[in-house]
Coordinates of N, CA and C in Angstrom, one line a residue:
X227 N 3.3 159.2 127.9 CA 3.0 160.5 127.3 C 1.7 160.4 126.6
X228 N 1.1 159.5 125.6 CA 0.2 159.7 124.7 C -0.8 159.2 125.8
X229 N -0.6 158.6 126.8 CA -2.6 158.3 128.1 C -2.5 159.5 128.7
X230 N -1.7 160.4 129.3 CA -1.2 162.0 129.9 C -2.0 163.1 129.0
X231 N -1.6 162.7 127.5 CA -2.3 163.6 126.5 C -4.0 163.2 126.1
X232 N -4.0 161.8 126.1 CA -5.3 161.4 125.6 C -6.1 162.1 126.7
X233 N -6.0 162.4 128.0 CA -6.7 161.7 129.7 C -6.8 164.0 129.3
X234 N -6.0 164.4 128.9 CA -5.8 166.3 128.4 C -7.3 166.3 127.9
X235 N -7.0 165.4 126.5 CA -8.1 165.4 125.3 C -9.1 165.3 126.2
X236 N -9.5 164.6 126.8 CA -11.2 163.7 127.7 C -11.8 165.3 128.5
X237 N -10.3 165.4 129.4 CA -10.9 166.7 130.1 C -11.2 167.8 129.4
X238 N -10.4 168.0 128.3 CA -11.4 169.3 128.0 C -12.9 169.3 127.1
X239 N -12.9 168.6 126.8 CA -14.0 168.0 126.0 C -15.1 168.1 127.5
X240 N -14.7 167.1 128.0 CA -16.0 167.0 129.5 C -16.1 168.2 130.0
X241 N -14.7 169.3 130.0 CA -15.0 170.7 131.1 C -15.9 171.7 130.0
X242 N -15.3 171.7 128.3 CA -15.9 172.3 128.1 C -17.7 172.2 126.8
X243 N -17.4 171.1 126.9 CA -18.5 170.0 126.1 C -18.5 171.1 124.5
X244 N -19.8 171.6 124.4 CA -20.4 171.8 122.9 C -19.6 173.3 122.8
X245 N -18.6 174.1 124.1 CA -18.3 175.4 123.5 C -16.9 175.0 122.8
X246 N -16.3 174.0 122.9 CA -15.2 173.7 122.0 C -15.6 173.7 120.2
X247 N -14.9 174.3 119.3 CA -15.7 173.9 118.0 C -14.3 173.2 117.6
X248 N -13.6 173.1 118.1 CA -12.8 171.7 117.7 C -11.8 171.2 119.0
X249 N -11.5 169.7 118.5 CA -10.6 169.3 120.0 C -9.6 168.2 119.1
X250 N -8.4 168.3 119.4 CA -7.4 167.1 118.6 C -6.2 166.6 118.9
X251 N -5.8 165.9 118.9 CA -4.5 165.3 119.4 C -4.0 165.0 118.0
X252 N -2.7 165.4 117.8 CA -2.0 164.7 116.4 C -0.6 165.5 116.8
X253 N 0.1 164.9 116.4 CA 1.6 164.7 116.7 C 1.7 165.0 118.1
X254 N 1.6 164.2 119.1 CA 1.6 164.6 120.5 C 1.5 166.0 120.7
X255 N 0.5 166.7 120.0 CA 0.1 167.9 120.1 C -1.6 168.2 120.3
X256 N -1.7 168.9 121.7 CA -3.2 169.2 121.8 C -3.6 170.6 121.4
X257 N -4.9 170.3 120.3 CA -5.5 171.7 119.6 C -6.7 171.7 120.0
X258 N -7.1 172.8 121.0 CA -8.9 173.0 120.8 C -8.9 174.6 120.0
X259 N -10.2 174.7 119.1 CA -10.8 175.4 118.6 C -11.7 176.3 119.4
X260 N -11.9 177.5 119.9 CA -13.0 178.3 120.4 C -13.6 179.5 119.4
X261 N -14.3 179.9 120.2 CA -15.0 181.0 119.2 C -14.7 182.1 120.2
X262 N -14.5 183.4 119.4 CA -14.3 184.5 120.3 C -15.3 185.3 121.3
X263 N -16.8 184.5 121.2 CA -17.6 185.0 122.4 C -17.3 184.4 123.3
X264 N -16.9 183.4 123.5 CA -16.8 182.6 124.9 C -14.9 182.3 125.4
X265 N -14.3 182.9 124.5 CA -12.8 183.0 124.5 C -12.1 183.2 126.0
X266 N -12.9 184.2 126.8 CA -12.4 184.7 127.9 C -12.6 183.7 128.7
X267 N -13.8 183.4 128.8 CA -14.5 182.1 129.4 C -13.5 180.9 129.4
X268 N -13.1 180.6 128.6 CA -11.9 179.5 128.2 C -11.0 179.6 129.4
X269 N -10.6 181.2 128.2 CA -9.2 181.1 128.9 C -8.8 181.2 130.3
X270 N -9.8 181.6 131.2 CA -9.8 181.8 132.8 C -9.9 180.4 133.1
X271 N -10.6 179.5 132.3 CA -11.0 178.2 133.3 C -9.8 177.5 133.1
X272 N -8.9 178.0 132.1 CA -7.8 177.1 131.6 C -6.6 177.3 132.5
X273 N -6.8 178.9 132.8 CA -5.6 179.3 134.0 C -6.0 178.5 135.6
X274 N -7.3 178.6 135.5 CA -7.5 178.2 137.0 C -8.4 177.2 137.5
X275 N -8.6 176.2 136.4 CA -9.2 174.7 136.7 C -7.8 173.8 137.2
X276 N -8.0 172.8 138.5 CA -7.0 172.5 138.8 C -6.6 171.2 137.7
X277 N -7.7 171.0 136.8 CA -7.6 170.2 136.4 C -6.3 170.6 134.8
X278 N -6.2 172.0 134.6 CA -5.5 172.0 133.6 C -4.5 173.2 134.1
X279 N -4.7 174.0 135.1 CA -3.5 174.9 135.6 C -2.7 175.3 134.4
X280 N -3.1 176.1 133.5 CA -1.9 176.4 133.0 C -1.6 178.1 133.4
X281 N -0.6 178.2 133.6 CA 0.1 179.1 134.6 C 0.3 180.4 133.6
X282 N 0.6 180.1 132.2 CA 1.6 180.9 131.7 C 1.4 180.8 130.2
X283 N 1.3 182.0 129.6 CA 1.1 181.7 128.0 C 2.5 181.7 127.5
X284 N 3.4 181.0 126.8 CA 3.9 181.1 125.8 C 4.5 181.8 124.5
X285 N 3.4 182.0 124.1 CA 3.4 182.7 122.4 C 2.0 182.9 122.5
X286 N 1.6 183.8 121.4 CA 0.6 184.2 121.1 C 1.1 184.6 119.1
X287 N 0.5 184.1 118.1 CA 0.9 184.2 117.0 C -0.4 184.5 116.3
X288 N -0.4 185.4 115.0 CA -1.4 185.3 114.3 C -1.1 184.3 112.8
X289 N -2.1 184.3 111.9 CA -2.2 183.3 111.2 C -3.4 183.7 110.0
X290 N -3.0 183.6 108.7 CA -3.4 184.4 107.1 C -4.0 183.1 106.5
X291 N -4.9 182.5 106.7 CA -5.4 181.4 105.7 C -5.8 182.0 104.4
X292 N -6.1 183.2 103.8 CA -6.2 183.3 102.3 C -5.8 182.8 101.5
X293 N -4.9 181.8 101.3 CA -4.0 181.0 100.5 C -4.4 179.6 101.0
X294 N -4.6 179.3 101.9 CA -4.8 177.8 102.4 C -5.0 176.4 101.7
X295 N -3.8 175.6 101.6 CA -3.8 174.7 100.6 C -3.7 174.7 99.2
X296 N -3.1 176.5 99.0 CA -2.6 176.2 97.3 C -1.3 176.1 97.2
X297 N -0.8 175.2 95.9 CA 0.4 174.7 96.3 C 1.0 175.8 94.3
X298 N 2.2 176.7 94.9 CA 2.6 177.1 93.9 C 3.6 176.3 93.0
X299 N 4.6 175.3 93.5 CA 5.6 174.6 92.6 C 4.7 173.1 92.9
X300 N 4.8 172.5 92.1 CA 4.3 171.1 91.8 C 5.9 170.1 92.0
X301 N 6.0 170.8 93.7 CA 7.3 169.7 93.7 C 7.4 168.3 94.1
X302 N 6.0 167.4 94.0 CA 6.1 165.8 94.0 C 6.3 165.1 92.8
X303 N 6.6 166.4 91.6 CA 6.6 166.0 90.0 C 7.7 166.7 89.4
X304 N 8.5 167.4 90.4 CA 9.3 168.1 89.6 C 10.6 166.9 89.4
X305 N 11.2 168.3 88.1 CA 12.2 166.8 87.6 C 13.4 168.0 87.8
X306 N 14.7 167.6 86.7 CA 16.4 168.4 87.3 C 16.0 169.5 85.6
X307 N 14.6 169.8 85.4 CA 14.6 170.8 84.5 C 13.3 171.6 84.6
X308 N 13.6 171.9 86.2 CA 12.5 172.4 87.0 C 12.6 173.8 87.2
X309 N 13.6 174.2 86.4 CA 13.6 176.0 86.3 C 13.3 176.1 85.0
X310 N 12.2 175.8 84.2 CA 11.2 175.7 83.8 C 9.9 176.9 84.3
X311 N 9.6 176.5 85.8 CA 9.3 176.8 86.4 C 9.4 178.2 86.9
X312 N 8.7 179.3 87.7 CA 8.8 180.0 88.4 C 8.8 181.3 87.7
X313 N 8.6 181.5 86.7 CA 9.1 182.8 85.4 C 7.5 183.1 85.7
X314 N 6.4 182.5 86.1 CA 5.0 183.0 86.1 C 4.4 183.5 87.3
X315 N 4.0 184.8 87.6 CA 3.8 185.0 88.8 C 2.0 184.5 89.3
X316 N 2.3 183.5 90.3 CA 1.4 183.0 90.6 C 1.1 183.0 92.3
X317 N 1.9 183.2 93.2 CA 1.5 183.2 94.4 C 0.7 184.6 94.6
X318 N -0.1 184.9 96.0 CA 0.0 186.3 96.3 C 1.2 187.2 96.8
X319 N 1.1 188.4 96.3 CA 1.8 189.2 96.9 C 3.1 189.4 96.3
X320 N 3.6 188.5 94.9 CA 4.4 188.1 94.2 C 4.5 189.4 92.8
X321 N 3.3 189.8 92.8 CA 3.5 190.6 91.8 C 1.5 190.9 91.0
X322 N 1.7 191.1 89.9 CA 0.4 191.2 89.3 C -0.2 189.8 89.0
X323 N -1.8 189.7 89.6 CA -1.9 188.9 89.6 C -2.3 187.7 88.1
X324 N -1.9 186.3 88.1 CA -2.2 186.0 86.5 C -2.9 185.0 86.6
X325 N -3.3 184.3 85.5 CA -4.4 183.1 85.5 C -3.6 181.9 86.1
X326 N -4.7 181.0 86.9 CA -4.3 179.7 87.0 C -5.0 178.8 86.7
X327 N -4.2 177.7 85.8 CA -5.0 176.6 85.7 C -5.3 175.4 86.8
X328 N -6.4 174.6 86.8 CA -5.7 173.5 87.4 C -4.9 172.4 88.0
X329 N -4.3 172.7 87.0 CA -2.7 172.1 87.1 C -2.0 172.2 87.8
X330 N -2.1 174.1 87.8 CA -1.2 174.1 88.0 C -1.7 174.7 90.1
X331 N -2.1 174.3 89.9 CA -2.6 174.5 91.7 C -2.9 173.7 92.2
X332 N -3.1 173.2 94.0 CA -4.2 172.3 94.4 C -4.9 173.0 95.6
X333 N -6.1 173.1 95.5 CA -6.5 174.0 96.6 C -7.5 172.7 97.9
X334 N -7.2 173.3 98.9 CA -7.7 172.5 100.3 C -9.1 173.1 100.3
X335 N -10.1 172.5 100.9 CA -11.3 173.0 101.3 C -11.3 173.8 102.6
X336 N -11.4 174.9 102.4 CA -11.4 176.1 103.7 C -12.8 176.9 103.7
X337 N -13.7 176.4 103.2 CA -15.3 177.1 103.2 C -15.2 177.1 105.2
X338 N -14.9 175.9 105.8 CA -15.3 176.5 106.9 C -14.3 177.6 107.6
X339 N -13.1 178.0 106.9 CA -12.2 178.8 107.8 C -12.7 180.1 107.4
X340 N -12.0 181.2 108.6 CA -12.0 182.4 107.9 C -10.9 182.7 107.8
X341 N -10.4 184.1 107.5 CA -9.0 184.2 106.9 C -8.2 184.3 107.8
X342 N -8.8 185.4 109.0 CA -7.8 185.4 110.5 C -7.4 184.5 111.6
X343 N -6.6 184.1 112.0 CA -7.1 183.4 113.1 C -5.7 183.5 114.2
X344 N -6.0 183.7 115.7 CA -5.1 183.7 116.8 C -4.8 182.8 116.8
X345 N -3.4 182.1 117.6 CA -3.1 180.9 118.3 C -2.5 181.5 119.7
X346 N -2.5 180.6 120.4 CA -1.9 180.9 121.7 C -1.6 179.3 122.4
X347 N -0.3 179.8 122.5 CA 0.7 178.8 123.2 C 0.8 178.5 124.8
X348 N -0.2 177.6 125.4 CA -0.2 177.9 127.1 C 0.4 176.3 127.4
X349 N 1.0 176.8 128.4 CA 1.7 175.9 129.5 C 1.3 175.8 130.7
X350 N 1.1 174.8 131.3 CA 1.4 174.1 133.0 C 2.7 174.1 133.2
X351 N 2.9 174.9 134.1 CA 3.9 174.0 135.0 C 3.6 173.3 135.9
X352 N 3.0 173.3 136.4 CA 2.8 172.3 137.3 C 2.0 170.8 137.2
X353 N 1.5 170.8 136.2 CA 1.2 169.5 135.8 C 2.1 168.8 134.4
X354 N 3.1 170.0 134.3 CA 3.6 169.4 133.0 C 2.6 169.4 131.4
X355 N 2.2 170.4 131.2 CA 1.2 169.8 129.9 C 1.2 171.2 129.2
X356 N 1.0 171.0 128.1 CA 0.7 172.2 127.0 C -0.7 172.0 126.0
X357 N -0.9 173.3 125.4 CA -2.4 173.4 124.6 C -2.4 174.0 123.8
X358 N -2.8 174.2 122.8 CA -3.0 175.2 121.5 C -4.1 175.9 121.9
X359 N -4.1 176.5 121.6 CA -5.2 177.0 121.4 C -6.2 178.2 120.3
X360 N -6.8 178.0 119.4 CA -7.1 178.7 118.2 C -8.3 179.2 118.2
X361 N -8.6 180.6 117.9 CA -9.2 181.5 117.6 C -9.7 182.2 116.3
X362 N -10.6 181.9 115.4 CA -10.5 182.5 114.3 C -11.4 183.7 114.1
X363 N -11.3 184.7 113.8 CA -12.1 185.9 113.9 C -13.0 186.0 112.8
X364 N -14.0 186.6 113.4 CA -15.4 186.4 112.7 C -15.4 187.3 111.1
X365 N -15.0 188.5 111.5 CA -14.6 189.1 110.2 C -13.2 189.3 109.4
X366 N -13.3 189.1 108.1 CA -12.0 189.1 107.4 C -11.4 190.6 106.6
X367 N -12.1 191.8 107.0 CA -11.8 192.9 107.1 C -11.4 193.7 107.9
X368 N -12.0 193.1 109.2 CA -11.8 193.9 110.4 C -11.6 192.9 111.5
X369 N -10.6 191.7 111.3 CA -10.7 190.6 112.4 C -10.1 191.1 114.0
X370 N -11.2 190.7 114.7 CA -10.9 191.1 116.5 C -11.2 190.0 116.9
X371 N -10.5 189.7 117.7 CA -10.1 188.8 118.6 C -10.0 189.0 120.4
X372 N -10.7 189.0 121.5 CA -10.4 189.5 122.9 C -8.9 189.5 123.3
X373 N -8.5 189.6 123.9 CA -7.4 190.3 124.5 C -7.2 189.5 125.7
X374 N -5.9 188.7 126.2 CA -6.2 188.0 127.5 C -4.9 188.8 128.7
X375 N -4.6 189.7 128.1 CA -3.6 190.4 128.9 C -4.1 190.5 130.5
X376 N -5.1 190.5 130.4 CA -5.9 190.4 132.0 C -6.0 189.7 132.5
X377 N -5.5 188.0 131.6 CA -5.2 186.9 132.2 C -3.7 186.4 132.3
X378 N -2.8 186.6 131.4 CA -2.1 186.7 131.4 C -1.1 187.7 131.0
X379 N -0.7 188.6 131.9 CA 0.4 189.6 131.7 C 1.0 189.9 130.5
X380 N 1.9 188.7 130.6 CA 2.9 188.5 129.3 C 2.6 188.2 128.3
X381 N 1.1 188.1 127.6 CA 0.7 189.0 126.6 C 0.5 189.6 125.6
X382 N 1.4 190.8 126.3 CA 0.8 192.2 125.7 C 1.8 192.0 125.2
X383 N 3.0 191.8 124.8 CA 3.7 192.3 123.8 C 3.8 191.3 122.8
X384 N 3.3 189.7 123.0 CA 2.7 188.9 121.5 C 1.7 189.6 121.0
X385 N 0.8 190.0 121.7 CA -0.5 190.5 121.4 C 0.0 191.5 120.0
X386 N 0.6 192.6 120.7 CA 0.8 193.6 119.6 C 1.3 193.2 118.6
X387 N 2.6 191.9 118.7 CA 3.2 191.4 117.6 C 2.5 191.0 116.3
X388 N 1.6 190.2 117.2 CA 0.5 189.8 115.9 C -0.6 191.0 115.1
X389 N -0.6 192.1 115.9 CA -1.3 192.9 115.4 C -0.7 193.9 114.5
X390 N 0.8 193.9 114.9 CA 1.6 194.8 114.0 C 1.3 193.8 112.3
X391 N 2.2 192.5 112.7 CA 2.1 192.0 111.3 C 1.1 191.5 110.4
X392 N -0.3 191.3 110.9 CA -1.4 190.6 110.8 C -2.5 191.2 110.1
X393 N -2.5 192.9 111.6 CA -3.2 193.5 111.3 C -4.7 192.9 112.2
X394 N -4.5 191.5 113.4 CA -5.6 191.3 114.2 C -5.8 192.3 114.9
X395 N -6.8 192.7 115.8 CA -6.6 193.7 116.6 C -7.3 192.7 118.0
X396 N -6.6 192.9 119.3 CA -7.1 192.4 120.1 C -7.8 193.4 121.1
X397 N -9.3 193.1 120.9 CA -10.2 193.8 122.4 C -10.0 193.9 123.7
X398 N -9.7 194.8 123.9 CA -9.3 195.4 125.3 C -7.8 195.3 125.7
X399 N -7.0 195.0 124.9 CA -5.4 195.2 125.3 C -5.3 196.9 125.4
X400 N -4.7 197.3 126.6 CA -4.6 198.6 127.2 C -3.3 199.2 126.0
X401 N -2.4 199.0 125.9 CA -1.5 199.2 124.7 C -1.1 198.9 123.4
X402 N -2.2 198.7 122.1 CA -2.0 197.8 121.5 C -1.9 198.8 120.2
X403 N -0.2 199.1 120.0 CA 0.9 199.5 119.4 C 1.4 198.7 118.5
X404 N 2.4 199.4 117.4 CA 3.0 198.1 116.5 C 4.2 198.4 117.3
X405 N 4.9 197.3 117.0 CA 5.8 196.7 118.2 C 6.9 196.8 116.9
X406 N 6.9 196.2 115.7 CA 8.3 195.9 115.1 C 8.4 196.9 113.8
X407 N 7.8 196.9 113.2 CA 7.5 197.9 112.0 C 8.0 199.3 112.4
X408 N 8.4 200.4 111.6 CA 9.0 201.1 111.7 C 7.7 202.3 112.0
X409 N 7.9 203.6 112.6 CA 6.6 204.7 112.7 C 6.1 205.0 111.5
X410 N 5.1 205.0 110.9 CA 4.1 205.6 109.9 C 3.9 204.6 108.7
X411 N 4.7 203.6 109.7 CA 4.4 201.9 108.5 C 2.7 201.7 107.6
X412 N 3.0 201.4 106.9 CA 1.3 201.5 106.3 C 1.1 199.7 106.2
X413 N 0.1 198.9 106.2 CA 0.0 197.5 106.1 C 0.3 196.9 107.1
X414 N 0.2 195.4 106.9 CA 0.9 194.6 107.7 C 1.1 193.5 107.2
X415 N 2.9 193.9 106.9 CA 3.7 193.0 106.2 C 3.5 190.8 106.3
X416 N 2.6 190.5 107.4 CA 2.9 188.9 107.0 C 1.5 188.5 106.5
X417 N 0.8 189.9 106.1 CA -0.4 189.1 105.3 C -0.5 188.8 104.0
X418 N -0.3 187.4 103.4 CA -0.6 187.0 102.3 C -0.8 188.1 101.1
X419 N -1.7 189.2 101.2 CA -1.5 189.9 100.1 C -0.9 191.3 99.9
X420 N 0.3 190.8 101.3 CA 1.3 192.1 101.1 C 2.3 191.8 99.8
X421 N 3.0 192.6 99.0 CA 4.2 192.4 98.5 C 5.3 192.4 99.0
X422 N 5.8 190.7 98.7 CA 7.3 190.7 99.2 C 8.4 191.6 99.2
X423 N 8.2 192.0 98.2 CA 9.2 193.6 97.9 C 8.6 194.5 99.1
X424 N 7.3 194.9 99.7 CA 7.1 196.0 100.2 C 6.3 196.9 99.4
X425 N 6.4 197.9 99.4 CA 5.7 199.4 99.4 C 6.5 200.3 99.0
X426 N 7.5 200.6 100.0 CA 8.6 201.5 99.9 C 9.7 201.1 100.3
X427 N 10.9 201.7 100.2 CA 12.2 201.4 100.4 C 13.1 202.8 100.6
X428 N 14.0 202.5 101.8 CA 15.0 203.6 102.9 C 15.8 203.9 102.4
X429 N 16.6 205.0 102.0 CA 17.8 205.2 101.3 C 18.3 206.7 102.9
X430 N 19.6 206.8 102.9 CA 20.1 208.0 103.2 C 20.0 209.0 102.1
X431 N 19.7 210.3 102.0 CA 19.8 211.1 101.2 C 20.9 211.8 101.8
X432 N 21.8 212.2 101.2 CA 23.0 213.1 101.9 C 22.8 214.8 101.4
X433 N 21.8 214.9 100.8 CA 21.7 216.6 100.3 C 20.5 216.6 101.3
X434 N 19.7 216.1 101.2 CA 19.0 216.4 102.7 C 19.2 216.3 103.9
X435 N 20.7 215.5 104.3 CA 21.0 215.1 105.1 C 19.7 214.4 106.2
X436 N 19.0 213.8 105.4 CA 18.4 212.7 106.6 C 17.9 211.1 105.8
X437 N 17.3 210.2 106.4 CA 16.6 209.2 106.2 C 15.4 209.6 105.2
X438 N 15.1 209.3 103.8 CA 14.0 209.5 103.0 C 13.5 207.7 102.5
X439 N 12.1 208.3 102.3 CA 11.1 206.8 101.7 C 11.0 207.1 100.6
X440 N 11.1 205.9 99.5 CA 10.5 206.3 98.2 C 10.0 205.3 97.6
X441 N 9.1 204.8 97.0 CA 8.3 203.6 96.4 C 9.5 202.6 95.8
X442 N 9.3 201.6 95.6 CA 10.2 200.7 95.7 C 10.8 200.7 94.4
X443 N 12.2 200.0 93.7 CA 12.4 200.4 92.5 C 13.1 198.6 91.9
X444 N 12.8 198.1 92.6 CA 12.8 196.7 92.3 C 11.5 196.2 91.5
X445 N 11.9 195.6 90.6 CA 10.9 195.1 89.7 C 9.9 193.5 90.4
X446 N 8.9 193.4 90.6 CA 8.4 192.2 91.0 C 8.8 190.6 90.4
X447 N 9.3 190.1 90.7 CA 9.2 188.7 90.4 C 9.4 187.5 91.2
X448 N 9.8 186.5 90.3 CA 9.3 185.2 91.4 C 10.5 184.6 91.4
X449 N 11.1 183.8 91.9 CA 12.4 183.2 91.8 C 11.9 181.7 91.5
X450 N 13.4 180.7 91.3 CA 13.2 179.3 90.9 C 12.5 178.8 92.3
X451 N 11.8 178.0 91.4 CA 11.3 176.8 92.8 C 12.2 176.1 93.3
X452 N 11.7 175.6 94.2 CA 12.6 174.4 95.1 C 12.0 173.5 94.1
X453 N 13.0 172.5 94.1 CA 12.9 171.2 93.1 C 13.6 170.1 94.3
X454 N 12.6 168.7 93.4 CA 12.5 167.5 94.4 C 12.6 166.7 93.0
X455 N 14.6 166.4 93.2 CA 14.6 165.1 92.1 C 14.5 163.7 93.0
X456 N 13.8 162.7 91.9 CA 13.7 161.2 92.0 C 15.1 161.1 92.0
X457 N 15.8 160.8 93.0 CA 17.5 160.3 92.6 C 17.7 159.8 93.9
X458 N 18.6 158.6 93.6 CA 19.0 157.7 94.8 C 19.8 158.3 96.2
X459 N 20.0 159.8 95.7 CA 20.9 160.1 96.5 C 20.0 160.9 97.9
X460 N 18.5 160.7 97.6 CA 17.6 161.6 98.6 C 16.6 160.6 99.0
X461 N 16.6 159.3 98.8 CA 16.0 158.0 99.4 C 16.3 158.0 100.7
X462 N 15.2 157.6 101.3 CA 15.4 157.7 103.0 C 16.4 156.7 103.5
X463 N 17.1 157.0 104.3 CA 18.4 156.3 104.9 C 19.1 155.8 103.6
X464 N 19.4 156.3 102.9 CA 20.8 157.1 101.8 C 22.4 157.6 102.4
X465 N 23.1 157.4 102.2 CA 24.0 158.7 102.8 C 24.6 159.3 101.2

């Protein structure tokens, strides 16, 4: 399995040389990086080079790095008086936003990411092999991404998934609708600086006799962290 995947790694590297902006192997998992000028380009050679046949996309998912590598609970230090914790609202989308110290964060280096980015899940069948494949869009206001429904059919309805919750929009998909969200939905709920509460909330009205929206009446907060005690009983091969 790992000379099958290495022998993946060599070929795409050789077929696609300097338009890859990344190529990886880690956990028996292959990731290349493209840029969305040459994306189409990719993706055709990928459907129809015999060398990588892949037949069939998988999934198609979007992806919120705004947050990338900050860590809200400090749970490699928490102790069993760790609801302490969590009374401060510090994530996004948790509530108003409030100061953080160093402490109490740890942030990853993401200067080279942008905030959007596609993934797309393709398979061979016929050679047996799978790819990642990532996309990060140029703008973080208006991220677009091409559209491969012209290569692969099946698609169009990941496509729109991601764009309902994301808010990516993919170029040139002939129907690109929200798919899960309810009609006159405003946002898109899995972006990092949505609120987890929402916007509004559904009640029956029975004097109007129909379905009414009204701003939400739940107060914002954060719940307890997950806690990670030092105790014998969570030591690897423990029972």
């Amino acid at each position: 399995m790992a000379d099958a995947l290495q022998n993946l790694v060599e070929k795409l590297q050789t077929r696609f040389g300097d338009t890859l902006l990344g190529c990886e192997l880690d956990r028996q998992e292959v990731t290349i990086e493209i840029s969305s000028a040459k994306a189409l380009d990719v993706f055709t050679a990928l459907r129809d080079d015999p060398d990588f046949s892949f037949e069939q996309v998988m999934d198609v998912c979007g992806i919120d790095y705004s947050t990338y590598g900050e860590v809200e609970w400090a749970t490699n230090e928490s102790t069993n008086k760790g609801f302490s914790r969590g009374v401060v609202e510090r994530a996004t989308g948790r509530g108003p936003a409030a100061i953080r110290s160093a402490a109490d964060r740890v942030i990853a280096d993401k200067s080279h990411l942008s905030r959007f980015a596609a993934v797309y899940q393709l398979l061979s069948v016929s050679l047996n092999q799978r790819v990642r494949v990532r996309i990060f869009a140029a703008d973080d206001d208006l991220p677009v991404v091409p559209s491969v429904v012209a290569i692969w059919a099946a698609a169009a309805w990941y496509e729109r998934e991601a764009f309902d919750l994301y808010g990516i929009v993919f170029e040139g998909h002939p129907d690109l609708r929200r798919i899960l969200t309810d009609y006159g939905f405003i946002g898109h709920p899995f972006r990092k600086d949505f609120p987890l509460i929402g916007h509004v909330e559904m009640r029956y009205d029975p004097e109007r006799g129909r379905v009414v929206y009204e701003p939400v009446s739940i107060e914002p907060r954060v719940l307890v962290p997950r806690v990670i005690r030092k105790d014998h009983r969570y030591l690897s091969g423990s029972h």
